[in-house]
PDB file of C-alpha atoms in Angstrom:
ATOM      1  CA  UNK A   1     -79.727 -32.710 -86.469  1.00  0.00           C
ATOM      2  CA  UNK A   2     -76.593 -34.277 -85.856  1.00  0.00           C
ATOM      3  CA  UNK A   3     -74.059 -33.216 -82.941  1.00  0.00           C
ATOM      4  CA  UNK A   4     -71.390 -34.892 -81.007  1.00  0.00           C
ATOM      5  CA  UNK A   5     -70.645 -33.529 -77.373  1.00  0.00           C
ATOM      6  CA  UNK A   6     -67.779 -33.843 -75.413  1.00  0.00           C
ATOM      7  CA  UNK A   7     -68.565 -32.726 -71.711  1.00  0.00           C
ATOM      8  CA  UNK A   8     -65.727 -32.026 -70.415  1.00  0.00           C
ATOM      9  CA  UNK A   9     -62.868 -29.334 -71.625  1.00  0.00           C
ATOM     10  CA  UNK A  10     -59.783 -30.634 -69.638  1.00  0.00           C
ATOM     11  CA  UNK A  11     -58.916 -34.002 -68.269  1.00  0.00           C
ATOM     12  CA  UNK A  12     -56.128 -34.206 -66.476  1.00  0.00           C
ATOM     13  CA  UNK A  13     -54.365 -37.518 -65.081  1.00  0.00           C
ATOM     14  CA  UNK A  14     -50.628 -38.351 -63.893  1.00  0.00           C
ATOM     15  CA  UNK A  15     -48.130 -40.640 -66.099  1.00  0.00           C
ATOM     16  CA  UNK A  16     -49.113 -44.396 -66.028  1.00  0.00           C
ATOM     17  CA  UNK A  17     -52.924 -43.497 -64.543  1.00  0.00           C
ATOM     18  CA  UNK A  18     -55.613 -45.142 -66.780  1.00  0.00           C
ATOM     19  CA  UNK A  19     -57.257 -41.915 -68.915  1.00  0.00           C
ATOM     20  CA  UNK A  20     -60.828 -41.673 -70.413  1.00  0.00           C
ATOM     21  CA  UNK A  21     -62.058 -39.235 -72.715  1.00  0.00           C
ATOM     22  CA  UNK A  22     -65.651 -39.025 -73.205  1.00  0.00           C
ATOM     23  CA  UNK A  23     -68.213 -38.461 -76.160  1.00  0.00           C
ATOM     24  CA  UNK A  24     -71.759 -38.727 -76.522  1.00  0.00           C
ATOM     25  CA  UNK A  25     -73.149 -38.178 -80.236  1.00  0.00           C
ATOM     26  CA  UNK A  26     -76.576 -37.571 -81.380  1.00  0.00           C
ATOM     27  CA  UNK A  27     -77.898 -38.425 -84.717  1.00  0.00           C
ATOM     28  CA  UNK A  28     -80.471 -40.439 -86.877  1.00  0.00           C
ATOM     29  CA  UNK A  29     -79.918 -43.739 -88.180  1.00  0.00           C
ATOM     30  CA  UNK A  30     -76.353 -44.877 -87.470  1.00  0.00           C
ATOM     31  CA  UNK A  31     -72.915 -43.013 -87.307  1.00  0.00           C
ATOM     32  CA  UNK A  32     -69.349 -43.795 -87.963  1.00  0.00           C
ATOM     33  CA  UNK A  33     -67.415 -42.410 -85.222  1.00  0.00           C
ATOM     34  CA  UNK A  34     -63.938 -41.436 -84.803  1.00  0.00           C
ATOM     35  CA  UNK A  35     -61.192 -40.036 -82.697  1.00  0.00           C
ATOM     36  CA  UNK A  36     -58.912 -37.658 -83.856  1.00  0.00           C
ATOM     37  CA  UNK A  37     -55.743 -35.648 -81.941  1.00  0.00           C
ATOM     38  CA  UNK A  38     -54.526 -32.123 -82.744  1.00  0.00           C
ATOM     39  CA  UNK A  39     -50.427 -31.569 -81.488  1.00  0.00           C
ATOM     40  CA  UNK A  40     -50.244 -27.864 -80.940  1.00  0.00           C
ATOM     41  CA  UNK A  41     -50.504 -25.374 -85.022  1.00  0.00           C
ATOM     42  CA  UNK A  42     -50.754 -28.767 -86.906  1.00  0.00           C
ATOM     43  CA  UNK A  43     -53.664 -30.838 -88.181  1.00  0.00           C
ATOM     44  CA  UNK A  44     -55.566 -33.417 -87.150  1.00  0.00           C
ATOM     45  CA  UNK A  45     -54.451 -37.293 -86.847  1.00  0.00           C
ATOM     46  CA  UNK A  46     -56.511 -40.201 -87.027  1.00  0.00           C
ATOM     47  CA  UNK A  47     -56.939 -42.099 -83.941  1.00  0.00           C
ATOM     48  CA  UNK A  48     -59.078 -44.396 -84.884  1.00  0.00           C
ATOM     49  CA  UNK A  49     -62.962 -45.394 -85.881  1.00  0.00           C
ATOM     50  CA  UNK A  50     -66.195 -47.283 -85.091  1.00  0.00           C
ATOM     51  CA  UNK A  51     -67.774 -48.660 -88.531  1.00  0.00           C
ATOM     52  CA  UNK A  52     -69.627 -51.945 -87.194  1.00  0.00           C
ATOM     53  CA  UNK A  53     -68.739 -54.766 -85.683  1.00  0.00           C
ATOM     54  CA  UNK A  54     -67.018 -55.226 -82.319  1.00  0.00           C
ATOM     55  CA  UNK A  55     -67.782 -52.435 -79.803  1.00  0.00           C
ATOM     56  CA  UNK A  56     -64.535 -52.190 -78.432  1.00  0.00           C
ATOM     57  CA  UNK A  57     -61.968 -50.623 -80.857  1.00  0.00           C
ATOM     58  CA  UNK A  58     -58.247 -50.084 -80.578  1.00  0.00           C
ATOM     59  CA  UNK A  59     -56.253 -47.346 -82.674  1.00  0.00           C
ATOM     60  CA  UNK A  60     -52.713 -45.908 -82.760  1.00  0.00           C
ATOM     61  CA  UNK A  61     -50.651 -45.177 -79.762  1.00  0.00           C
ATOM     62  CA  UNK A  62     -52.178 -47.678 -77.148  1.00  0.00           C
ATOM     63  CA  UNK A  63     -55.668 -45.820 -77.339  1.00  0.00           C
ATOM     64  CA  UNK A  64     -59.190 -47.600 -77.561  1.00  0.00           C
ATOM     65  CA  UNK A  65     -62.616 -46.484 -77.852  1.00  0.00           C
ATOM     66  CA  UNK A  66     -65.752 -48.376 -76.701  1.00  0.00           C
ATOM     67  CA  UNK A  67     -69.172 -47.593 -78.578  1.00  0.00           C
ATOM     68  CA  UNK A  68     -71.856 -48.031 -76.475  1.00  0.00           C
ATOM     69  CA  UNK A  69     -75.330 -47.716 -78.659  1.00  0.00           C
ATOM     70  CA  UNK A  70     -77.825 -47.501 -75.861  1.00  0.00           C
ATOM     71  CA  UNK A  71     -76.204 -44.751 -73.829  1.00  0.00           C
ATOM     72  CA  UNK A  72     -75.031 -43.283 -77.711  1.00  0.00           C
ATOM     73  CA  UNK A  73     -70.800 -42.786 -76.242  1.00  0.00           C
ATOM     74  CA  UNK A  74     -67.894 -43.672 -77.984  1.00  0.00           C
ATOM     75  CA  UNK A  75     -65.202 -42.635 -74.971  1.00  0.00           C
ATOM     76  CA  UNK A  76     -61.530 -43.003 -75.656  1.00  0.00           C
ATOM     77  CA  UNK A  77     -59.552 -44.688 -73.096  1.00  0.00           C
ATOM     78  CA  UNK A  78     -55.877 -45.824 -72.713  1.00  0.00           C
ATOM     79  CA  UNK A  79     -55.037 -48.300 -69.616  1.00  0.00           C
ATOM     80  CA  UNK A  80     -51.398 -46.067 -69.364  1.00  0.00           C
ATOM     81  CA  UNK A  81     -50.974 -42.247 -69.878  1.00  0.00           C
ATOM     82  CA  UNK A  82     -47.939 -40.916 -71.436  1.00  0.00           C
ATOM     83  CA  UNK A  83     -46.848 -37.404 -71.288  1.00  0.00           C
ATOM     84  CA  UNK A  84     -46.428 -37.312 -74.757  1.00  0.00           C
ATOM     85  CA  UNK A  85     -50.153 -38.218 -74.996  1.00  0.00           C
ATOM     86  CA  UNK A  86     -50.794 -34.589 -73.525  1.00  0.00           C
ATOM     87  CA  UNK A  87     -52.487 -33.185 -76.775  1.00  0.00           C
ATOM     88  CA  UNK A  88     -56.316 -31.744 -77.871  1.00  0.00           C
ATOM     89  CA  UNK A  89     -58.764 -34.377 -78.841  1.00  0.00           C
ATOM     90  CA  UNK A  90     -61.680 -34.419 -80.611  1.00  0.00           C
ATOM     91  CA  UNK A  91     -64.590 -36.829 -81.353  1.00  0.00           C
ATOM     92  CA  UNK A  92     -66.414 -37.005 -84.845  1.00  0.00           C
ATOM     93  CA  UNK A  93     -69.423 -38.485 -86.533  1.00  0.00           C
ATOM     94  CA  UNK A  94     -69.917 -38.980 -89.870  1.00  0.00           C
ATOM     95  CA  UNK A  95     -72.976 -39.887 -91.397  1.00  0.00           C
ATOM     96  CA  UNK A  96     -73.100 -42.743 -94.304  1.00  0.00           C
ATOM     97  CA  UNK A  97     -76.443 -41.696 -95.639  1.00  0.00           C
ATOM     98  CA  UNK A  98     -78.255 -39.206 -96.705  1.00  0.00           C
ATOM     99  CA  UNK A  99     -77.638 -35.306 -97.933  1.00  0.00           C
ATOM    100  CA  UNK A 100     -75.084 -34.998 -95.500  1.00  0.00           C
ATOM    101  CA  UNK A 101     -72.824 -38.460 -96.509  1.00  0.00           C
ATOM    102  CA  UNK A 102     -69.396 -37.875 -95.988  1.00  0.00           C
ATOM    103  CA  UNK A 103     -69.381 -35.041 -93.491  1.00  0.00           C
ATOM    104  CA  UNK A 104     -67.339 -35.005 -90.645  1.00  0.00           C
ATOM    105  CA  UNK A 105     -68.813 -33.434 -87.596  1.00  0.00           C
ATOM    106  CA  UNK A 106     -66.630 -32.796 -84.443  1.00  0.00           C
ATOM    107  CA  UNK A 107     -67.333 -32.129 -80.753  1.00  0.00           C
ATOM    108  CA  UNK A 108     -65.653 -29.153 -79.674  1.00  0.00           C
ATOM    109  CA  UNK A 109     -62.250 -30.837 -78.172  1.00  0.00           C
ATOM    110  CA  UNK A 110     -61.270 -32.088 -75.006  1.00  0.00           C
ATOM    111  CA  UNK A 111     -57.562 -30.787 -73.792  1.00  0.00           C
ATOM    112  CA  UNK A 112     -55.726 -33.995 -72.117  1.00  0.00           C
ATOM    113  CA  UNK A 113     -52.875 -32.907 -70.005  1.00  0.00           C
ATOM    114  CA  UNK A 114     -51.008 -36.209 -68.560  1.00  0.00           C
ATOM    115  CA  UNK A 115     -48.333 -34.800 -65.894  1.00  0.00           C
ATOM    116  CA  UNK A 116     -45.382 -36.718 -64.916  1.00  0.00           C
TER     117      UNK A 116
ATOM    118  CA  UNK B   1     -43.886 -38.135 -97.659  1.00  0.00           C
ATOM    119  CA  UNK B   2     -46.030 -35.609 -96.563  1.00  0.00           C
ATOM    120  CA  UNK B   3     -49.534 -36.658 -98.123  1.00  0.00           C
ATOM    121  CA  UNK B   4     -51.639 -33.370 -97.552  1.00  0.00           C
ATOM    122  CA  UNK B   5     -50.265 -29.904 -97.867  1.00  0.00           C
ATOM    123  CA  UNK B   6     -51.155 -26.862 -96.746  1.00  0.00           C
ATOM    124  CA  UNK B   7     -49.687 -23.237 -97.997  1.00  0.00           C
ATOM    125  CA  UNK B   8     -48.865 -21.199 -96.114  1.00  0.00           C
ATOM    126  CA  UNK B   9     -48.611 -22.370 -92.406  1.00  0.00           C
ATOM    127  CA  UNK B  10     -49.104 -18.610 -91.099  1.00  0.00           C
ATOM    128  CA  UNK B  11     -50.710 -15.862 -93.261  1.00  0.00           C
ATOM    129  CA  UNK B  12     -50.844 -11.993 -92.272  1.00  0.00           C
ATOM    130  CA  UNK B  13     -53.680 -10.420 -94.302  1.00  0.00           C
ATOM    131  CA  UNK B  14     -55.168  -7.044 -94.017  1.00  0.00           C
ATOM    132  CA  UNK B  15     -58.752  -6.132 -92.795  1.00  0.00           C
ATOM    133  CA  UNK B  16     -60.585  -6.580 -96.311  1.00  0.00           C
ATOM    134  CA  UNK B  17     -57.666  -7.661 -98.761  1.00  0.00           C
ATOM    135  CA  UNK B  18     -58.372 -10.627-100.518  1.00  0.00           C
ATOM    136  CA  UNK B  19     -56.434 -14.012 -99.230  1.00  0.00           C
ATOM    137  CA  UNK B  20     -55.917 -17.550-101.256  1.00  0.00           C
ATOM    138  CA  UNK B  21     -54.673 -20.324 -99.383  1.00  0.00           C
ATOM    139  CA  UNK B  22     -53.838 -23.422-100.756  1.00  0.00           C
ATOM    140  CA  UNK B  23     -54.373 -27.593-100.404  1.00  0.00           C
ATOM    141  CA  UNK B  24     -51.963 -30.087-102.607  1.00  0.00           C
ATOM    142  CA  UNK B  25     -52.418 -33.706-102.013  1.00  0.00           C
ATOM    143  CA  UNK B  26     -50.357 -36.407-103.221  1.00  0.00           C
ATOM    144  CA  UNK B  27     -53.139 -39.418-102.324  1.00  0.00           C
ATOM    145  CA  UNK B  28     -55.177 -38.906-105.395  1.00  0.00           C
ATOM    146  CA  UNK B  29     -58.227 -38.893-102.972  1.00  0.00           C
ATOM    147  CA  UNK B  30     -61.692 -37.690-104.915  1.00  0.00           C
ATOM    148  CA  UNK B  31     -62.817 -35.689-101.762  1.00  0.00           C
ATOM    149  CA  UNK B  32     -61.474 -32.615-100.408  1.00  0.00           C
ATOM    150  CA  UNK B  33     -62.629 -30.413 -97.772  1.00  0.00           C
ATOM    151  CA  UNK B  34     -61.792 -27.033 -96.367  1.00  0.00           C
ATOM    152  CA  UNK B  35     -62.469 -26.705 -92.522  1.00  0.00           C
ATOM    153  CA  UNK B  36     -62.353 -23.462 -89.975  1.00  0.00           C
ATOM    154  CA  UNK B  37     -61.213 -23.113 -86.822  1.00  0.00           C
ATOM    155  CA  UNK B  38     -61.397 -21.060 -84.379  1.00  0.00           C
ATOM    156  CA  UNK B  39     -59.780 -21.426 -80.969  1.00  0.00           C
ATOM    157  CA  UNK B  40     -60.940 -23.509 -78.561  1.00  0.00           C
ATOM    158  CA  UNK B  41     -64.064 -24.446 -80.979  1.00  0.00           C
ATOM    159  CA  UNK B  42     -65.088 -27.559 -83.319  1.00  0.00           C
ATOM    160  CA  UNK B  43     -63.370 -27.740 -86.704  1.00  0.00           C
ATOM    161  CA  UNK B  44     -66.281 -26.365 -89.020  1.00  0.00           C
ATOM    162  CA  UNK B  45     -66.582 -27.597 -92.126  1.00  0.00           C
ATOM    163  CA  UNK B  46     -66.920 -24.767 -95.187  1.00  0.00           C
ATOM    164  CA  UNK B  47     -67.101 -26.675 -98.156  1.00  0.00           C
ATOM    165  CA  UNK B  48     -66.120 -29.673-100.094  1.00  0.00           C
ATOM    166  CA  UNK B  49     -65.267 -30.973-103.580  1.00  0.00           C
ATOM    167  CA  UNK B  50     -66.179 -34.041-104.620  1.00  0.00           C
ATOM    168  CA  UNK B  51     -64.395 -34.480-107.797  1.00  0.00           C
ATOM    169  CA  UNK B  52     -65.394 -31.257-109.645  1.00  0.00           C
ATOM    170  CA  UNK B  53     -68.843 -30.764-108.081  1.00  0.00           C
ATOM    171  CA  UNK B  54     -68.102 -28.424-105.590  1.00  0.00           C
ATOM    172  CA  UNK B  55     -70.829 -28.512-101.759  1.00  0.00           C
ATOM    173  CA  UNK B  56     -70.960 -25.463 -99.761  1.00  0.00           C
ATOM    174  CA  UNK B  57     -72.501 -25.894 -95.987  1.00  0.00           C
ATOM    175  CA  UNK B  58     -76.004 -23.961 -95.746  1.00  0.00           C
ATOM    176  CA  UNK B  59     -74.127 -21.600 -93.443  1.00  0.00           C
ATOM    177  CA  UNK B  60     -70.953 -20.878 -95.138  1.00  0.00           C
ATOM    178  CA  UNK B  61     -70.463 -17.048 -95.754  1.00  0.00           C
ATOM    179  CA  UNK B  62     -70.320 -16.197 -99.116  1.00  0.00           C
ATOM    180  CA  UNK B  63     -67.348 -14.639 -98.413  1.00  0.00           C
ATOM    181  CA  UNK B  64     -65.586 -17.879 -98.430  1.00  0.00           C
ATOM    182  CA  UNK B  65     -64.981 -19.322-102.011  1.00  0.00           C
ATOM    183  CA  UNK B  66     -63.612 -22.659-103.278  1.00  0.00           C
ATOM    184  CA  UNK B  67     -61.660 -23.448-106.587  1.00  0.00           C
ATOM    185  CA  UNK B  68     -60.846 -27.036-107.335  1.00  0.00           C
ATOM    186  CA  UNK B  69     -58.391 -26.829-110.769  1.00  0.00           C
ATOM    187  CA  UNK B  70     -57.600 -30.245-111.114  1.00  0.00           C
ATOM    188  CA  UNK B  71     -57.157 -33.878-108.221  1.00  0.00           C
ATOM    189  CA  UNK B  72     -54.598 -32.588-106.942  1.00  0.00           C
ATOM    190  CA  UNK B  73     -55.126 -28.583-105.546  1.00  0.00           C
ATOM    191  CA  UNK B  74     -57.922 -26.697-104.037  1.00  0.00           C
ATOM    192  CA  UNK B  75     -57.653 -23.398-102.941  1.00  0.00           C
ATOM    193  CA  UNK B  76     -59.460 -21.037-100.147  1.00  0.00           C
ATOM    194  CA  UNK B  77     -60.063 -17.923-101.144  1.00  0.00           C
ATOM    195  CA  UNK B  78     -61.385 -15.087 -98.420  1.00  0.00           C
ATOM    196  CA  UNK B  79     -62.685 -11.970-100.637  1.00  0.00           C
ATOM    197  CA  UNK B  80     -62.998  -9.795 -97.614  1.00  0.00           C
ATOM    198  CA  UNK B  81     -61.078 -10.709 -94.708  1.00  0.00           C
ATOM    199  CA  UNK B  82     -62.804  -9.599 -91.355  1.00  0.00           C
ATOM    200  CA  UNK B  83     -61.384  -9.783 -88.118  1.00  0.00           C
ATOM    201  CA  UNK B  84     -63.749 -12.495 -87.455  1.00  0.00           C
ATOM    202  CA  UNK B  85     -62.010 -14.671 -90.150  1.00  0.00           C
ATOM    203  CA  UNK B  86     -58.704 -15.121 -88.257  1.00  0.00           C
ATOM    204  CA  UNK B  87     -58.769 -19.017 -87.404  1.00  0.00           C
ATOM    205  CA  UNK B  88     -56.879 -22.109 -88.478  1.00  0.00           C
ATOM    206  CA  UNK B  89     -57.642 -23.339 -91.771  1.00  0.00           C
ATOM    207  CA  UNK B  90     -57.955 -27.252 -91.866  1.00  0.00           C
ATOM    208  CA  UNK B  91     -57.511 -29.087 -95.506  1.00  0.00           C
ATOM    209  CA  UNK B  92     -58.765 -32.482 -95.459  1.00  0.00           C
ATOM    210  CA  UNK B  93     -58.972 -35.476 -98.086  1.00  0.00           C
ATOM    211  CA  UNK B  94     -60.756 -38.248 -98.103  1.00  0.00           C
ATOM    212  CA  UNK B  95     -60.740 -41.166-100.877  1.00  0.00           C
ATOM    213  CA  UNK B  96     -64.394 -41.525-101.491  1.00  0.00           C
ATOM    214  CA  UNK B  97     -67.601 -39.603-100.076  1.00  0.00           C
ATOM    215  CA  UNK B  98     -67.494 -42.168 -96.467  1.00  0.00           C
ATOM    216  CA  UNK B  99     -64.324 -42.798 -96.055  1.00  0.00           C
ATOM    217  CA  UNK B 100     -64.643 -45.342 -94.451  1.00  0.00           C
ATOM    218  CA  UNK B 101     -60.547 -47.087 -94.388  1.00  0.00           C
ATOM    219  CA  UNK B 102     -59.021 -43.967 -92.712  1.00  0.00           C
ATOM    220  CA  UNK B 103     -61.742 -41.055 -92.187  1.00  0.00           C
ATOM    221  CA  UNK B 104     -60.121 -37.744 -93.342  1.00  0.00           C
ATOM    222  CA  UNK B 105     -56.474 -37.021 -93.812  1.00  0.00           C
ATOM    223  CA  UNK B 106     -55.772 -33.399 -92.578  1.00  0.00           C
ATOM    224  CA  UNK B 107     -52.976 -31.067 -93.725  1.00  0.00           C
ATOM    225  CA  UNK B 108     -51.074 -29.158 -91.245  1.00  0.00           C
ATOM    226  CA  UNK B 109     -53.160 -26.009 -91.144  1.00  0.00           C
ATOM    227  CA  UNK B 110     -52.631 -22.560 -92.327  1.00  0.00           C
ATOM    228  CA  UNK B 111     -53.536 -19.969 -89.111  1.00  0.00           C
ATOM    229  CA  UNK B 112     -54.645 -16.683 -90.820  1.00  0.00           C
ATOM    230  CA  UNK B 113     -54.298 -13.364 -88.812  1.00  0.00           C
ATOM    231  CA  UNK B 114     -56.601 -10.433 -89.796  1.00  0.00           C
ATOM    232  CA  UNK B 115     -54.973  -7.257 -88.977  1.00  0.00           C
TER     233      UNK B 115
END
């Protein structure tokens, strides 16, 4: 079965520190992964996504992600927090095969609050 | 501009009266998806349409029903409210099955109360 974990519920950092967010994802054969953030009573925005190709993605607002296959993480990072970055984020998989192609599965959330 | 709509953005229901909310897109994706969440949990996704042929998740109550009416709509419908169905409602599009340009546009979210 397919999950996507994200250990840790808070991360907190100060304006201009470096932040990381982390993932790990479990599933067979080989995902699509993407980051998503949720501003407080509205939807979800695409960050941005791992398809193939170079490990090291970038994605709106300054934020990157680096998929690592052999420790299965996608963690976002962004070299300079912004208060404004202070949102809920969440990790997904999506599988390109199988009975479940197309689904979108998402950790549970991780709450970044970036202090000035 | 907005792409993905969602009606309403709060909805009171009572304990056990039926509720419809409601998805509009203007992206003329083939793939739409209804997800639920509660606080401080994963998005869970309910069901999806894929054109007209309509996937419901193994563990999707049947309390929870979908109607797709033409590209554009697809609407949530809750039979039987219960106080456990009080959550934000996530609408989602997506242009083909993978998705693979953008992943999923989301709406804003309709948060139901059950009272």
């Amino acid at each position: 079965a397919q999950s996507v974990a994200q250990p840790e519920d808070q991360v907190n950092v100060a304006e201009g520190n470096p932040l990381t967010v982390k993932c790990t994802y479990s599933v067979s054969g080989n995902p699509y992964l993407f980051w998503y953030v949720q501003y407080p009573n509205r939807g979800l925005q695409f960050l941005l996504k791992y398809i193939t190709g170079d490990n090291l993605v970038k994605g709106s607002y300054g934020f990157e992600a680096e998929f690592n296959k052999s420790q299965t993480s996608f963690h976002l990072k962004k070299p300079s927090a912004l208060v404004s970055d202070s949102a809920l984020y969440f990790c997904a998989v999506m599988l390109g095969r199988g009975s479940t192609l197309g689904r979108l599965y998402f950790g549970r959330g991780t709450q970044l609050t970036v202090w000035p | 501009d907005a792409m993905v709509i969602q009606n309403p953005r709060y909805q009171v229901t009572q304990f056990g009266k039926p509720v419809t909310l409601s998805c509009s897109q203007t992206l003329n994706h083939n793939v739409m998806y209804w997800y639920q969440q509660k606080s401080s949990q994963a998005p869970k996704l309910l069901f999806h349409y894929y054109d007209k042929d309509f996937n419901n998740e193994a563990d999707t109550p049947d309390n929870f029903q979908s109607r797709r009416p033409n590209t554009s709509f697809c609407f949530l419908d809750i039979r039987s409210p219960g106080l456990g169905d009080a959550a934000m409602y996530l609408c989602a599009t997506s242009r083909d099955l993978v998705g693979q340009l953008d992943g999923y546009t989301f709406g804003s979210g309709t948060r139901l109360t059950v009272v």
